[in-house]
Amino acid sequence: MTTARPAQPPDYPAPFFRLPDIPEKHPDDMTSVQHLHEPGHTHHLSQYLGNPDTTLVTGERYVILGPDFDASDCRYPDLLVAFDVDPAAYLARNGYMIVEQGKPPDFILEVASRYSANSDRGVKKDYYERLRVGEYWLFDSVGEFYGFVLKGYRLVDGRYEEIEAQEVRPRVFEGYSAALNLILRVEDGVLGLYDPATGEHIPTFQSERARAESAEARADAAETRARELEAEIRRLRAGG
């Protein structure tokens, strides 16, 4: 297992500092809570990807190139995933600094809101492209603010190329993220993350509880059947 680098190595590119907290969100810009955090997607994805010492699944903090930054010109994503990085340094810095982590994030997703839609499609897309973020995704539960439900972009030769998201059935949209090796699916306005090898949703609180309850029910049924067989054997022996 790869050991994470210390949170403040001696060759930091600048004297240690913490990035400021992001501005307080506008009430119209709280859709990420409804569509990402309350359903548990950030936690489920973190558990699914594993390797917490080197894999970062987070959001709502600044992403910057280096220590010379202007907060008014910097952006913070709803969801960020980066592999082979130092999560401890991210926490200590209160944000993602590319020259410190040694690479841009692999995946960023924004959730549409009335307040942020224009920025997500414009200046944020351009910003993440300049920072060379591997994939940039836009999700709008009903297409009200973006004009579409799901769209992705993949960095190719320094420029974003659109990732096709198809309407596979009425009100069901899918796009494949090579960065995560997962299918992003929006069904009736609900975002889900699916394993392309099995077609199943990544494990969630609900699915794991259902799996445990099913296993317990099977164990109880097997135990009941064993008792019934034992009773039948005793009856046959007594009758013989």
Tab-separated table of C-alpha atoms in Angstrom:
chain	number	residue	atom	x	y	z
A	1	MET	CA	0.000	0.000	0.000
A	2	THR	CA	1.294	3.425	-0.890
A	3	THR	CA	2.160	5.574	2.093
A	4	ALA	CA	0.770	9.088	1.970
A	5	ARG	CA	3.261	11.936	1.974
A	6	PRO	CA	3.426	14.040	5.125
A	7	ALA	CA	1.022	16.953	5.288
A	8	GLN	CA	3.829	19.539	5.350
A	9	PRO	CA	6.960	18.198	3.607
A	10	PRO	CA	10.096	20.359	3.732
A	11	ASP	CA	9.943	21.167	0.007
A	12	TYR	CA	6.519	22.848	0.026
A	13	PRO	CA	6.413	25.372	-2.821
A	14	ALA	CA	5.751	28.232	-0.389
A	15	PRO	CA	5.656	28.917	3.345
A	16	PHE	CA	2.793	26.910	4.724
A	17	PHE	CA	-0.636	28.547	4.549
A	18	ARG	CA	-4.253	27.492	4.603
A	19	LEU	CA	-6.637	28.416	1.849
A	20	PRO	CA	-9.680	30.389	2.988
A	21	ASP	CA	-13.011	28.694	3.375
A	22	ILE	CA	-15.282	29.011	0.368
A	23	PRO	CA	-17.911	31.774	0.536
A	24	GLU	CA	-21.201	30.967	2.198
A	25	LYS	CA	-23.416	29.457	-0.439
A	26	HIS	CA	-26.460	31.210	-1.827
A	27	PRO	CA	-29.707	29.390	-0.887
A	28	ASP	CA	-30.322	28.680	-4.578
A	29	ASP	CA	-26.907	27.002	-4.791
A	30	MET	CA	-27.590	24.188	-2.297
A	31	THR	CA	-28.566	21.543	-4.860
A	32	SER	CA	-25.347	19.588	-4.229
A	33	VAL	CA	-26.620	18.822	-0.726
A	34	GLN	CA	-29.853	17.397	-2.124
A	35	HIS	CA	-28.323	15.397	-4.979
A	36	LEU	CA	-24.860	14.411	-3.664
A	37	HIS	CA	-24.453	14.628	0.080
A	38	GLU	CA	-27.858	13.659	1.466
A	39	PRO	CA	-28.026	10.485	-0.700
A	40	GLY	CA	-24.486	9.646	0.501
A	41	HIS	CA	-22.809	9.605	-2.926
A	42	THR	CA	-19.549	11.099	-1.656
A	43	HIS	CA	-19.245	8.481	1.099
A	44	HIS	CA	-20.358	5.590	-1.125
A	45	LEU	CA	-17.850	6.560	-3.819
A	46	SER	CA	-15.045	6.932	-1.290
A	47	GLN	CA	-15.774	3.476	0.127
A	48	TYR	CA	-16.035	1.955	-3.343
A	49	LEU	CA	-12.742	3.402	-4.600
A	50	GLY	CA	-10.878	2.548	-1.389
A	51	ASN	CA	-7.214	3.458	-0.766
A	52	PRO	CA	-8.007	6.418	1.511
A	53	ASP	CA	-4.290	7.142	2.054
A	54	THR	CA	-3.885	8.093	-1.609
A	55	THR	CA	-7.398	8.617	-3.003
A	56	LEU	CA	-9.290	11.839	-2.389
A	57	VAL	CA	-13.083	12.033	-2.697
A	58	THR	CA	-14.292	15.417	-1.516
A	59	GLY	CA	-15.641	18.796	-2.555
A	60	GLU	CA	-16.598	22.332	-1.546
A	61	ARG	CA	-12.996	23.593	-1.235
A	62	TYR	CA	-10.820	25.617	-3.601
A	63	VAL	CA	-8.806	24.019	-6.394
A	64	ILE	CA	-5.786	26.151	-7.299
A	65	LEU	CA	-2.619	25.790	-9.350
A	66	GLY	CA	-0.113	27.199	-6.855
A	67	PRO	CA	0.416	29.519	-3.894
A	68	ASP	CA	-0.073	32.690	-5.973
A	69	PHE	CA	-3.845	32.772	-6.245
A	70	ASP	CA	-6.745	35.179	-6.205
A	71	ALA	CA	-9.721	33.668	-4.366
A	72	SER	CA	-12.126	35.726	-6.459
A	73	ASP	CA	-10.776	33.991	-9.583
A	74	CYS	CA	-10.637	30.462	-8.120
A	75	ARG	CA	-13.309	27.777	-8.184
A	76	TYR	CA	-14.519	25.052	-5.840
A	77	PRO	CA	-16.320	21.945	-7.136
A	78	ASP	CA	-19.298	20.096	-5.721
A	79	LEU	CA	-17.437	16.773	-6.085
A	80	LEU	CA	-13.738	16.105	-6.701
A	81	VAL	CA	-11.874	12.811	-7.106
A	82	ALA	CA	-8.095	12.509	-7.330
A	83	PHE	CA	-5.968	9.362	-7.311
A	84	ASP	CA	-2.355	8.972	-6.119
A	85	VAL	CA	-2.401	12.183	-4.081
A	86	ASP	CA	-2.009	13.220	-0.445
A	87	PRO	CA	-5.375	13.667	1.307
A	88	ALA	CA	-3.596	14.796	4.501
A	89	ALA	CA	-2.003	17.706	2.639
A	90	TYR	CA	-5.390	18.598	1.165
A	91	LEU	CA	-6.888	18.809	4.645
A	92	ALA	CA	-3.940	20.747	6.048
A	93	ARG	CA	-4.072	23.194	3.131
A	94	ASN	CA	-7.897	23.421	3.253
A	95	GLY	CA	-7.962	22.880	-0.487
A	96	TYR	CA	-6.328	21.285	-3.515
A	97	MET	CA	-3.077	22.865	-4.729
A	98	ILE	CA	-1.872	21.218	-7.928
A	99	VAL	CA	1.840	22.031	-7.637
A	100	GLU	CA	1.780	20.458	-4.174
A	101	GLN	CA	-0.177	17.347	-5.112
A	102	GLY	CA	1.848	16.877	-8.303
A	103	LYS	CA	-1.171	16.535	-10.600
A	104	PRO	CA	-4.625	18.004	-11.279
A	105	PRO	CA	-7.763	16.244	-10.014
A	106	ASP	CA	-8.916	13.325	-12.147
A	107	PHE	CA	-12.647	14.024	-11.927
A	108	ILE	CA	-14.888	16.965	-11.040
A	109	LEU	CA	-18.695	17.100	-11.043
A	110	GLU	CA	-20.956	20.104	-10.649
A	111	VAL	CA	-24.656	19.980	-9.756
A	112	ALA	CA	-26.846	22.551	-11.485
A	113	SER	CA	-28.559	25.310	-9.593
A	114	ARG	CA	-30.309	28.481	-10.624
A	115	TYR	CA	-27.477	30.462	-9.047
A	116	SER	CA	-24.477	28.618	-10.564
A	117	ALA	CA	-25.622	27.209	-13.914
A	118	ASN	CA	-24.070	29.882	-16.141
A	119	SER	CA	-20.774	29.726	-14.248
A	120	ASP	CA	-20.679	25.908	-14.401
A	121	ARG	CA	-21.102	25.889	-18.179
A	122	GLY	CA	-18.733	28.819	-18.761
A	123	VAL	CA	-16.029	30.113	-16.455
A	124	LYS	CA	-15.808	26.949	-14.339
A	125	LYS	CA	-15.437	24.749	-17.407
A	126	ASP	CA	-12.721	27.049	-18.749
A	127	TYR	CA	-11.018	27.177	-15.344
A	128	TYR	CA	-10.839	23.398	-14.940
A	129	GLU	CA	-9.690	23.029	-18.527
A	130	ARG	CA	-6.811	25.460	-17.854
A	131	LEU	CA	-5.892	23.465	-14.763
A	132	ARG	CA	-5.983	20.283	-16.894
A	133	VAL	CA	-8.571	18.467	-14.778
A	134	GLY	CA	-9.018	15.058	-16.422
A	135	GLU	CA	-12.821	14.960	-16.566
A	136	TYR	CA	-15.494	17.565	-15.910
A	137	TRP	CA	-19.148	16.545	-15.544
A	138	LEU	CA	-22.363	18.553	-15.327
A	139	PHE	CA	-25.544	17.115	-13.794
A	140	ASP	CA	-28.978	18.766	-13.825
A	141	SER	CA	-31.738	16.585	-12.399
A	142	VAL	CA	-34.400	17.775	-14.862
A	143	GLY	CA	-32.390	19.856	-17.334
A	144	GLU	CA	-33.958	23.087	-16.117
A	145	PHE	CA	-30.784	25.101	-15.593
A	146	TYR	CA	-28.217	23.614	-18.005
A	147	GLY	CA	-30.660	22.788	-20.789
A	148	PHE	CA	-29.574	19.132	-20.542
A	149	VAL	CA	-29.539	16.483	-17.816
A	150	LEU	CA	-26.014	15.048	-18.061
A	151	LYS	CA	-22.887	15.996	-19.963
A	152	GLY	CA	-19.191	15.271	-19.529
A	153	TYR	CA	-15.903	16.561	-20.889
A	154	ARG	CA	-12.604	14.703	-21.134
A	155	LEU	CA	-9.239	16.444	-21.497
A	156	VAL	CA	-7.612	15.538	-24.818
A	157	ASP	CA	-4.382	17.305	-25.837
A	158	GLY	CA	-5.092	20.061	-23.341
A	159	ARG	CA	-8.658	20.768	-24.491
A	160	TYR	CA	-12.012	19.438	-23.368
A	161	GLU	CA	-13.868	17.114	-25.706
A	162	GLU	CA	-17.480	16.262	-24.955
A	163	ILE	CA	-18.301	12.846	-23.552
A	164	GLU	CA	-21.497	11.597	-25.083
A	165	ALA	CA	-24.327	11.049	-22.614
A	166	GLN	CA	-27.209	9.139	-24.160
A	167	GLU	CA	-30.867	8.879	-23.281
A	168	VAL	CA	-30.955	5.072	-23.143
A	169	ARG	CA	-34.627	4.975	-22.144
A	170	PRO	CA	-37.183	7.714	-21.581
A	171	ARG	CA	-35.921	9.890	-18.693
A	172	VAL	CA	-32.814	7.707	-18.253
A	173	PHE	CA	-29.465	9.259	-19.249
A	174	GLU	CA	-26.050	7.576	-19.108
A	175	GLY	CA	-22.435	8.605	-19.625
A	176	TYR	CA	-19.227	6.643	-19.020
A	177	SER	CA	-16.464	8.105	-16.861
A	178	ALA	CA	-13.121	6.579	-17.789
A	179	ALA	CA	-11.534	8.392	-14.847
A	180	LEU	CA	-13.725	6.481	-12.369
A	181	ASN	CA	-14.486	3.474	-14.589
A	182	LEU	CA	-18.134	4.001	-13.674
A	183	ILE	CA	-21.332	4.767	-15.522
A	184	LEU	CA	-23.084	7.934	-14.400
A	185	ARG	CA	-26.810	7.330	-14.755
A	186	VAL	CA	-29.653	9.776	-14.155
A	187	GLU	CA	-33.009	8.052	-13.812
A	188	ASP	CA	-36.099	10.174	-13.179
A	189	GLY	CA	-33.840	12.975	-11.971
A	190	VAL	CA	-31.825	10.812	-9.555
A	191	LEU	CA	-28.063	10.461	-10.058
A	192	GLY	CA	-26.500	7.031	-9.619
A	193	LEU	CA	-23.047	5.460	-10.056
A	194	TYR	CA	-22.937	2.045	-11.707
A	195	ASP	CA	-20.233	-0.587	-12.237
A	196	PRO	CA	-20.007	-1.179	-16.017
A	197	ALA	CA	-18.854	-4.778	-15.446
A	198	THR	CA	-21.947	-5.802	-13.484
A	199	GLY	CA	-24.468	-3.116	-14.335
A	200	GLU	CA	-25.166	-2.740	-10.615
A	201	HIS	CA	-25.055	0.426	-8.537
A	202	ILE	CA	-21.998	0.754	-6.331
A	203	PRO	CA	-22.741	-0.336	-2.751
A	204	THR	CA	-24.850	2.073	-0.713
A	205	PHE	CA	-26.129	2.151	2.858
A	206	GLN	CA	-29.448	0.767	1.650
A	207	SER	CA	-28.029	-1.986	-0.570
A	208	GLU	CA	-25.606	-3.180	2.095
A	209	ARG	CA	-28.386	-3.283	4.685
A	210	ALA	CA	-30.620	-5.190	2.265
A	211	ARG	CA	-27.748	-7.589	1.526
A	212	ALA	CA	-27.189	-8.199	5.243
A	213	GLU	CA	-30.897	-8.690	5.891
A	214	SER	CA	-31.149	-11.129	2.975
A	215	ALA	CA	-28.156	-13.109	4.238
A	216	GLU	CA	-29.676	-13.202	7.722
A	217	ALA	CA	-33.013	-14.379	6.323
A	218	ARG	CA	-31.285	-17.159	4.365
A	219	ALA	CA	-29.369	-18.222	7.467
A	220	ASP	CA	-32.587	-18.288	9.525
A	221	ALA	CA	-34.342	-20.340	6.839
A	222	ALA	CA	-31.456	-22.806	6.710
A	223	GLU	CA	-31.469	-23.152	10.489
A	224	THR	CA	-35.234	-23.716	10.528
A	225	ARG	CA	-34.918	-26.355	7.798
A	226	ALA	CA	-32.128	-28.095	9.716
A	227	ARG	CA	-34.299	-28.272	12.841
A	228	GLU	CA	-37.185	-29.656	10.800
A	229	LEU	CA	-34.936	-32.368	9.320
A	230	GLU	CA	-33.590	-33.284	12.749
A	231	ALA	CA	-37.145	-33.591	14.063
A	232	GLU	CA	-38.127	-35.761	11.086
A	233	ILE	CA	-35.133	-38.045	11.660
A	234	ARG	CA	-36.015	-38.451	15.336
A	235	ARG	CA	-39.630	-39.245	14.411
A	236	LEU	CA	-38.569	-41.865	11.882
A	237	ARG	CA	-36.175	-43.486	14.333
A	238	ALA	CA	-38.828	-43.548	17.037
A	239	GLY	CA	-41.315	-45.139	14.682
A	240	GLY	CA	-38.800	-47.752	13.568
